[in-house]
Short mmCIF file of C-alpha atoms in Angstrom, two decimals:
data_model
loop_
_atom_site.label_atom_id
_atom_site.label_comp_id
_atom_site.label_asym_id
_atom_site.label_seq_id
_atom_site.Cartn_x
_atom_site.Cartn_y
_atom_site.Cartn_z
CA MET A 834 7.36 -12.01 -28.06
CA SER A 835 5.50 -12.19 -24.78
CA ASN A 836 5.61 -9.28 -22.38
CA ILE A 837 8.26 -9.23 -19.69
CA ILE A 838 6.58 -8.30 -16.41
CA LEU A 839 8.56 -7.80 -13.22
CA HIS A 840 7.24 -7.89 -9.68
CA ILE A 841 9.67 -6.24 -7.28
CA ASP A 842 8.92 -6.86 -3.61
CA LEU A 843 10.90 -5.16 -0.85
CA ASP A 844 11.87 -7.83 1.67
CA ALA A 845 10.40 -7.28 5.16
CA PHE A 846 10.15 -3.62 4.21
CA PHE A 847 9.06 -2.05 7.50
CA CYS A 848 11.76 -3.98 9.35
CA ARG A 849 14.36 -3.10 6.74
CA ALA A 850 13.42 0.58 7.08
CA GLU A 851 13.98 0.34 10.83
CA GLU A 852 17.36 -1.32 10.24
CA ILE A 853 18.31 1.59 7.97
CA LYS A 854 17.49 4.02 10.79
CA PHE A 855 18.96 1.83 13.53
CA PRO A 856 21.71 -0.46 12.16
CA PHE A 857 22.07 -2.25 15.51
CA LEU A 858 18.77 -4.02 14.71
CA GLU A 859 20.30 -6.07 11.89
CA GLY A 860 20.32 -9.74 12.76
CA LYS A 861 18.12 -9.13 15.82
CA ALA A 862 14.66 -10.52 16.55
CA PHE A 863 12.34 -7.54 16.37
CA ILE A 864 8.90 -6.55 15.18
CA VAL A 865 7.26 -3.42 13.84
CA GLY A 866 3.85 -2.84 15.35
CA GLY A 867 1.93 -1.90 18.45
CA ASP A 868 2.79 -2.84 22.01
CA GLY A 869 0.49 -3.83 24.86
CA ARG A 870 -2.42 -6.27 25.04
CA LYS A 871 -4.07 -4.84 21.93
CA GLY A 872 -0.86 -4.47 19.93
CA ILE A 873 -0.52 -6.36 16.64
CA VAL A 874 2.62 -7.42 14.77
CA SER A 875 2.61 -5.49 11.49
CA THR A 876 5.76 -7.22 10.24
CA CYS A 877 8.74 -8.98 11.79
CA SER A 878 12.39 -9.52 11.05
CA TYR A 879 13.57 -12.81 9.58
CA LYS A 880 15.27 -13.59 12.90
CA ALA A 881 11.95 -13.11 14.72
CA ARG A 882 10.30 -15.52 12.28
CA GLU A 883 12.63 -18.24 13.51
CA TYR A 884 10.73 -18.07 16.81
CA GLY A 885 7.39 -18.61 15.08
CA ILE A 886 6.42 -14.93 15.09
CA HIS A 887 4.40 -13.72 12.10
CA SER A 888 2.38 -10.74 10.82
CA GLY A 889 -1.03 -10.35 12.40
CA MET A 890 0.00 -12.04 15.64
CA PRO A 891 -0.87 -10.23 18.89
CA THR A 892 2.27 -8.58 20.23
CA PHE A 893 1.90 -10.13 23.69
CA GLN A 894 2.06 -13.60 22.08
CA ALA A 895 5.15 -12.61 20.11
CA LYS A 896 6.85 -11.54 23.35
CA MET A 897 6.02 -14.92 24.89
CA LEU A 898 7.77 -16.67 21.97
CA CYS A 899 10.89 -14.48 22.24
CA LYS A 900 11.72 -12.92 25.61
CA ASP A 901 14.34 -10.58 24.10
CA LEU A 902 12.04 -9.35 21.33
CA ILE A 903 12.55 -5.71 20.32
CA ILE A 904 9.45 -3.71 19.43
CA ARG A 905 9.56 -0.75 17.09
CA PRO A 906 6.57 1.56 16.44
CA VAL A 907 5.35 2.04 12.88
CA ASP A 908 6.86 5.09 11.12
CA PHE A 909 4.74 5.52 8.00
CA GLU A 910 6.27 8.89 7.12
CA PHE A 911 9.77 7.41 6.80
CA TYR A 912 8.47 4.30 5.03
CA GLY A 913 6.62 6.54 2.57
CA LEU A 914 9.80 8.45 1.71
CA LEU A 915 11.69 5.21 1.05
CA SER A 916 8.78 3.93 -1.05
CA LYS A 917 8.89 7.02 -3.27
CA GLU A 918 12.63 6.57 -3.81
CA PHE A 919 11.95 2.94 -4.74
CA VAL A 920 9.29 3.82 -7.33
CA ASN A 921 11.24 6.74 -8.82
CA TYR A 922 14.26 4.49 -9.29
CA LEU A 923 12.23 1.95 -11.27
CA LYS A 924 10.92 4.62 -13.65
CA GLN A 925 14.30 4.81 -15.38
CA TYR A 926 13.47 1.44 -16.97
CA SER A 927 9.87 2.10 -17.96
CA ASP A 928 7.01 4.53 -17.48
CA LYS A 929 4.80 1.46 -17.03
CA VAL A 930 5.17 1.11 -13.27
CA GLN A 931 2.25 0.00 -11.10
CA GLN A 932 2.68 0.44 -7.37
CA VAL A 933 0.33 -2.02 -5.69
CA SER A 934 1.38 -1.29 -2.13
CA ILE A 935 3.99 0.70 -0.25
CA ASP A 936 6.60 -2.03 -0.77
CA GLU A 937 5.84 -3.68 -4.11
CA CYS A 938 5.58 -2.73 -7.77
CA PHE A 939 4.92 -4.26 -11.15
CA LEU A 940 7.15 -3.09 -13.98
CA ASP A 941 6.71 -3.75 -17.71
CA LEU A 942 10.26 -4.29 -18.95
CA THR A 943 9.27 -5.34 -22.49
CA ASP A 944 10.19 -2.16 -24.39
CA PHE A 945 13.43 -1.64 -22.46
CA TYR A 946 14.51 -5.21 -23.21
CA ARG A 947 13.67 -4.91 -26.92
CA LYS A 948 15.72 -1.72 -27.25
CA ASN A 949 18.74 -2.80 -25.22
CA LYS A 950 18.86 -6.58 -25.79
CA THR A 951 20.61 -6.96 -22.46
CA ASN A 952 20.97 -10.23 -20.59
CA ILE A 953 17.82 -10.41 -18.47
CA LYS A 954 19.48 -12.05 -15.46
CA THR A 955 22.29 -9.48 -15.46
CA LEU A 956 19.71 -6.67 -15.59
CA LEU A 957 17.68 -8.11 -12.71
CA LEU A 958 20.80 -8.44 -10.60
CA LYS A 959 21.70 -4.82 -11.43
CA ILE A 960 18.27 -3.62 -10.26
CA GLN A 961 18.51 -5.64 -7.05
CA ASN A 962 22.06 -4.47 -6.31
CA GLU A 963 21.35 -0.80 -7.02
CA LEU A 964 18.27 -0.78 -4.79
CA PHE A 965 20.59 -1.86 -2.00
CA GLU A 966 23.57 0.33 -2.89
CA LYS A 967 21.54 3.51 -3.39
CA PHE A 968 18.78 3.09 -0.79
CA LYS A 969 19.86 0.12 1.41
CA LEU A 970 16.66 -1.69 0.37
CA LYS A 971 16.62 -5.46 0.02
CA SER A 972 14.33 -6.93 -2.62
CA SER A 973 13.11 -10.09 -4.29
CA ILE A 974 12.32 -9.97 -8.00
CA GLY A 975 10.03 -12.20 -10.02
CA VAL A 976 9.61 -12.28 -13.78
CA GLY A 977 6.73 -13.71 -15.81
CA THR A 978 4.57 -13.02 -18.83
CA THR A 979 1.68 -11.86 -16.60
CA LYS A 980 1.34 -9.99 -13.33
CA PHE A 981 0.18 -13.13 -11.53
CA ILE A 982 3.16 -15.22 -12.66
CA ALA A 983 5.57 -12.39 -11.81
CA LYS A 984 4.05 -12.14 -8.33
CA MET A 985 4.32 -15.90 -7.79
CA ALA A 986 7.93 -15.74 -9.00
CA SER A 987 8.93 -13.02 -6.53
CA ASP A 988 7.42 -15.10 -3.71
CA TYR A 989 9.20 -18.24 -4.90
CA LYS A 990 12.51 -17.38 -3.26
CA LYS A 991 12.89 -14.91 -0.40
CA PRO A 992 14.77 -12.90 0.72
CA LEU A 993 16.99 -11.52 -2.05
CA GLY A 994 15.57 -13.91 -4.62
CA ILE A 995 15.56 -13.58 -8.39
CA THR A 996 13.19 -15.99 -10.13
CA ILE A 997 12.16 -16.19 -13.78
CA ILE A 998 9.12 -18.32 -14.60
CA ARG A 999 8.41 -18.93 -18.28
CA ASN A 1000 4.97 -20.24 -19.17
CA LYS A 1001 6.39 -23.66 -20.00
CA ASP A 1002 7.96 -23.80 -16.52
CA ILE A 1003 4.69 -23.22 -14.64
CA PRO A 1004 3.81 -26.93 -14.13
CA THR A 1005 7.34 -27.75 -12.96
CA LEU A 1006 7.85 -24.81 -10.62
CA LEU A 1007 4.39 -23.89 -9.36
CA PHE A 1008 2.23 -27.02 -9.44
CA PRO A 1009 4.20 -28.83 -6.66
CA LEU A 1010 3.83 -25.87 -4.26
CA PRO A 1011 1.33 -26.10 -1.38
CA VAL A 1012 -2.05 -24.65 -2.29
CA LYS A 1013 -1.68 -21.90 0.33
CA SER A 1014 1.16 -20.49 -1.84
CA PHE A 1015 -1.30 -19.59 -4.60
CA PHE A 1016 -1.59 -15.80 -4.59
CA GLY A 1017 -5.25 -15.15 -3.78
CA ILE A 1018 -5.82 -18.14 -1.53
CA GLY A 1019 -6.08 -16.85 2.03
CA LYS A 1020 -5.37 -18.48 5.36
CA LYS A 1021 -9.06 -19.12 5.97
CA THR A 1022 -9.60 -20.78 2.61
CA TYR A 1023 -6.72 -23.18 2.15
CA PRO A 1024 -7.73 -25.44 5.11
CA LYS A 1025 -11.10 -25.87 3.40
CA LEU A 1026 -9.32 -26.90 0.21
CA GLN A 1027 -7.19 -29.41 2.08
CA GLU A 1028 -10.33 -30.92 3.57
CA ILE A 1029 -11.51 -31.85 0.08
CA GLY A 1030 -8.12 -33.26 -0.94
CA ILE A 1031 -6.60 -30.23 -2.65
CA ASN A 1032 -3.09 -29.93 -1.23
CA THR A 1033 -1.02 -28.47 -4.04
CA ILE A 1034 -1.42 -25.83 -6.72
CA GLY A 1035 -1.44 -28.66 -9.27
CA ASP A 1036 -4.38 -30.25 -7.45
CA LEU A 1037 -6.18 -26.90 -7.54
CA TYR A 1038 -5.61 -26.53 -11.28
CA ASN A 1039 -6.87 -30.01 -12.09
CA GLU A 1040 -9.97 -29.78 -9.90
CA CYS A 1041 -10.84 -26.41 -11.43
CA LEU A 1042 -10.72 -28.01 -14.88
CA ASN A 1043 -12.88 -30.87 -13.56
CA HIS A 1044 -15.41 -28.37 -12.14
CA ASN A 1045 -15.31 -30.10 -8.77
CA PRO A 1046 -18.66 -29.14 -7.14
CA LYS A 1047 -17.09 -29.08 -3.66
CA LEU A 1048 -14.46 -26.67 -4.94
CA ILE A 1049 -17.09 -24.48 -6.57
CA SER A 1050 -18.95 -24.29 -3.25
CA ILE A 1051 -15.77 -22.85 -1.70
CA LEU A 1052 -14.45 -20.57 -4.45
CA GLY A 1053 -17.52 -19.86 -6.57
CA ASN A 1054 -16.80 -18.23 -9.97
CA TYR A 1055 -13.13 -17.96 -9.09
CA VAL A 1056 -12.87 -21.60 -10.25
CA GLU A 1057 -13.25 -20.39 -13.85
CA GLU A 1058 -10.41 -17.89 -13.53
CA ILE A 1059 -7.74 -19.98 -11.80
CA PRO A 1060 -6.76 -22.08 -14.88
CA LEU A 1061 -6.17 -18.86 -16.84
CA TYR A 1062 -3.80 -17.64 -14.14
CA LEU A 1063 -1.88 -20.92 -14.24
CA GLU A 1064 -1.68 -21.00 -18.02
CA GLY A 1065 -0.14 -17.53 -18.26
CA LYS A 1066 -3.31 -16.04 -19.74
CA SER A 1067 -4.26 -13.52 -17.06
CA SER A 1068 -3.61 -9.77 -17.15
CA ASP A 1069 -0.26 -8.29 -18.18
CA GLU A 1070 -1.62 -4.73 -18.23
CA ILE A 1071 0.27 -2.30 -16.02
CA ASP A 1072 -2.01 0.32 -14.48
CA SER A 1073 -0.01 3.50 -13.88
CA SER A 1074 -3.06 5.55 -12.86
CA TYR A 1075 -1.55 6.28 -9.45
CA ASP A 1076 0.89 8.52 -11.35
CA ASP A 1077 -1.78 10.07 -13.57
CA PRO A 1078 -1.65 13.88 -13.28
CA LYS A 1079 -5.46 13.84 -13.35
CA SER A 1080 -5.50 12.11 -9.98
CA ILE A 1081 -3.34 11.59 -6.91
CA GLY A 1082 -3.88 8.43 -4.94
CA MET A 1083 -2.38 5.88 -2.63
CA SER A 1084 -3.53 2.36 -1.78
CA ARG A 1085 -2.17 -0.27 0.52
CA THR A 1086 -2.56 -4.03 0.52
CA LEU A 1087 -2.96 -4.94 4.18
CA ASP A 1088 -0.53 -7.27 5.88
CA TYR A 1089 -3.51 -9.47 6.72
CA ASP A 1090 -7.23 -9.42 5.95
CA THR A 1091 -9.15 -7.50 8.60
CA ASN A 1092 -12.39 -5.75 9.50
CA ASN A 1093 -10.87 -3.95 12.47
CA VAL A 1094 -12.17 -0.40 12.01
CA ASP A 1095 -9.43 1.23 14.12
CA LYS A 1096 -6.68 -0.55 12.20
CA ILE A 1097 -8.18 0.27 8.81
CA GLN A 1098 -8.73 3.93 9.72
CA GLN A 1099 -5.15 4.18 10.98
CA ILE A 1100 -3.89 3.01 7.59
CA LEU A 1101 -6.36 5.26 5.76
CA ASN A 1102 -5.09 8.28 7.71
CA LYS A 1103 -1.55 7.56 6.57
CA GLU A 1104 -2.72 7.29 2.98
CA ILE A 1105 -4.54 10.60 3.35
CA ASP A 1106 -1.32 12.14 4.73
CA ASN A 1107 0.67 10.96 1.70
CA VAL A 1108 -1.94 12.19 -0.77
CA LEU A 1109 -2.22 15.59 0.93
CA ASN A 1110 1.57 15.97 0.90
CA SER A 1111 1.61 15.26 -2.84
CA LEU A 1112 -1.31 17.64 -3.37
CA LYS A 1113 0.58 20.40 -1.55
CA LYS A 1114 3.60 19.90 -3.82
CA GLU A 1115 1.37 20.10 -6.90
CA GLY A 1116 -0.28 23.28 -5.59
CA LYS A 1117 -3.64 22.12 -6.90
CA PHE A 1118 -7.22 22.62 -5.77
CA ILE A 1119 -9.43 19.50 -5.86
CA LYS A 1120 -13.13 18.79 -5.97
CA THR A 1121 -13.50 15.00 -5.64
CA ILE A 1122 -12.26 12.41 -3.15
CA THR A 1123 -12.49 8.62 -3.50
CA ILE A 1124 -12.07 5.71 -1.10
CA THR A 1125 -11.47 2.24 -2.56
CA TYR A 1126 -11.88 -1.13 -0.86
CA LYS A 1127 -10.87 -4.60 -2.05
CA ASN A 1128 -12.97 -7.37 -0.52
CA ALA A 1129 -11.08 -10.29 1.06
CA SER A 1130 -13.75 -12.82 0.08
CA HIS A 1131 -12.80 -15.38 -2.55
CA GLU A 1132 -16.49 -15.95 -3.18
CA GLU A 1133 -16.63 -12.40 -4.52
CA SER A 1134 -13.30 -12.75 -6.37
CA PHE A 1135 -11.71 -9.96 -4.33
CA LYS A 1136 -14.27 -7.46 -5.57
CA THR A 1137 -13.09 -3.83 -5.64
CA THR A 1138 -15.56 -1.08 -4.81
CA SER A 1139 -15.06 2.68 -4.78
CA PHE A 1140 -17.04 5.51 -3.24
CA SER A 1141 -16.59 9.15 -4.25
CA LYS A 1142 -17.75 12.52 -3.03
CA SER A 1143 -17.56 15.82 -4.91
CA PHE A 1144 -17.48 19.13 -3.07
CA LYS A 1145 -19.49 22.19 -4.01
CA GLU A 1146 -16.31 24.19 -4.51
CA PHE A 1147 -12.70 23.41 -5.37
CA THR A 1148 -10.49 23.35 -2.28
CA LYS A 1149 -7.00 22.66 -1.02
CA ASP A 1150 -7.97 22.91 2.65
CA GLU A 1151 -6.24 19.87 4.15
CA VAL A 1152 -8.34 19.81 7.33
CA TYR A 1153 -11.55 19.93 5.30
CA ILE A 1154 -10.40 17.23 2.87
CA ARG A 1155 -9.33 14.94 5.73
CA ASN A 1156 -12.59 15.43 7.63
CA GLU A 1157 -14.65 14.73 4.53
CA ALA A 1158 -12.57 11.62 3.79
CA ILE A 1159 -13.19 10.23 7.27
CA LYS A 1160 -16.90 11.02 6.95
CA LEU A 1161 -16.94 9.13 3.64
CA PHE A 1162 -15.18 6.17 5.26
CA ASN A 1163 -17.64 6.09 8.17
CA LYS A 1164 -20.53 6.24 5.72
CA THR A 1165 -19.31 3.59 3.27
CA TYR A 1166 -17.34 0.99 5.20
CA ASN A 1167 -19.70 -1.90 5.92
CA LYS A 1168 -17.49 -3.88 8.35
CA GLU A 1169 -16.59 -6.53 5.76
CA MET A 1170 -13.17 -8.19 5.70
CA ILE A 1171 -10.92 -6.29 3.31
CA ARG A 1172 -7.41 -6.84 1.94
CA LEU A 1173 -6.76 -3.36 0.48
CA ILE A 1174 -7.84 0.22 1.08
CA GLY A 1175 -7.03 3.25 -1.03
CA PHE A 1176 -7.61 7.01 -1.07
CA SER A 1177 -7.37 9.40 -4.00
CA VAL A 1178 -8.26 12.93 -5.07
CA LYS A 1179 -9.12 14.17 -8.56
CA ASN A 1180 -10.81 16.94 -10.56
CA PHE A 1181 -7.94 19.42 -10.29
CA LYS A 1182 -7.73 23.13 -10.90
CA ASN A 1183 -4.83 25.53 -10.59
CA LYS A 1184 -5.05 28.46 -8.20
CA SER A 1185 -5.48 30.87 -11.10
CA GLU A 1186 -8.53 28.92 -12.29
CA VAL A 1187 -10.33 29.03 -8.96
CA VAL A 1188 -12.54 32.01 -8.26
CA THR A 1189 -13.24 32.23 -4.55
CA GLN A 1190 -16.40 34.06 -3.65
CA MET A 1191 -16.59 35.06 -0.04
CA THR A 1192 -19.93 33.99 1.37
CA PHE A 1193 -21.54 35.64 4.39
CA ASP A 1194 -20.24 32.78 6.56
CA ASP A 1195 -16.72 33.31 5.20
CA TYR A 1196 -17.06 37.01 5.94
CA LYS A 1197 -18.06 36.34 9.56
CA ARG A 1198 -15.19 33.87 9.97
CA HIS A 1199 -12.63 36.32 8.61
CA GLU A 1200 -14.04 39.09 10.81
CA GLN A 1201 -13.71 36.83 13.88
CA GLU A 1202 -10.14 35.93 12.93
CA ASN A 1203 -9.21 39.60 12.50
CA THR A 1204 -10.78 40.47 15.87
CA SER A 1205 -8.86 37.64 17.55
CA PHE A 1206 -5.66 38.81 15.92
CA LEU A 1207 -6.09 42.37 17.24
CA ILE A 1208 -6.88 41.17 20.79
CA ILE A 1209 -3.83 38.86 20.88
CA ASN A 1210 -1.54 41.62 19.59
CA GLU A 1211 -2.86 44.03 22.26
CA LEU A 1212 -2.23 41.49 25.06
CA ASN A 1213 1.29 40.78 23.83
CA ARG A 1214 2.06 44.51 23.71
CA GLU A 1215 0.88 44.94 27.31
CA VAL A 1216 3.26 42.26 28.66
CA ASN A 1217 5.98 43.17 26.14
CA LYS A 1218 6.35 39.49 25.24
CA LYS A 1219 4.83 37.15 22.66
CA LEU A 1220 3.03 34.99 25.23
CA PHE A 1221 -0.33 34.68 23.52
CA ILE A 1222 -1.10 32.74 20.35
CA LYS A 1223 -4.25 31.38 18.69
CA CYS A 1224 -5.04 27.71 19.30
CA SER A 1225 -5.31 27.16 15.54
CA ASP A 1226 -1.71 28.35 15.11
CA ILE A 1227 -0.56 25.82 17.73
CA LEU A 1228 -2.34 23.05 15.83
CA LYS A 1229 -0.69 24.11 12.58
CA LYS A 1230 2.72 23.79 14.23
CA ASP A 1231 1.88 20.27 15.40
#
């Protein structure tokens, strides 16, 4: 029996999250993203898409297409909470859950199906309905024998789609689709494919088998892999390392390929926030941080690279970890177009395992803090009010 792999994709997730907070937005044309001349549409409601608005579009252009467009700022903290509820819900079916971005997961349903022998379509409908009933989240679900086929299946019908693609159905269901529908073919690549007569996924498959030299010049070694994807022979392995107690990490597939440093760092900061929040709950000290990039270039087959840094001592100092993470980003990001960025921490120790030796610098810092504390207390006593506070305490409150 082949493995049963699910890809569950939350439909227009950021917009749906805003509708949960503000129900009046349902059925309205609105976007989530930045405003102003430099603002970018992160995602848009299905109503907004009717006006030709799409992710990655400058906000000022979106407003020109729809004069009544509503703009909502990104709220990563709320989206992160919903995402955790989403993932935790799926774990009741399998411990093989791979979160590939804030709004999508792979799930290996094979063992659950073997034990329960339930009707697969009934089960998929139950998952979809419960995600809405419990969390108000709308989803599309795809099923295949590999992760690639499951991903293609979830994209096949949106929103609220349920699609099962068996290997024998691949030529019938996928080959007629436009080549830009192939997961992994980006918006800059598919026009090049059309120029050499490749218009459908079926065309792409055949020309890969024929080793079309023009195709090889566009896709490089990726030409050798594509037939495996379309024959149901690619990976079905679910990587649950994000939930590995030996590491805490978060990655996000970007809404569009970019090399905009400000945009990437904004997303990285949110990932750092999520990781630090999880680290605080675990109560662990860490020694190593890692930043991961996935290249957007087909010529490099979406190459993933990671850069790590280990500290001299174990720490749980959030300010220090964040600063070192940003330094690592500034040192390693080479301005290439990327489609995913991730951040993780590892090499854990419990508080009881960490022996902190106060260095001379630590001693001076603690002495300065104690002196400041005494001065502030004296000033507050003189005015008989708590008017004075250290700047660092203000920052902690923020």
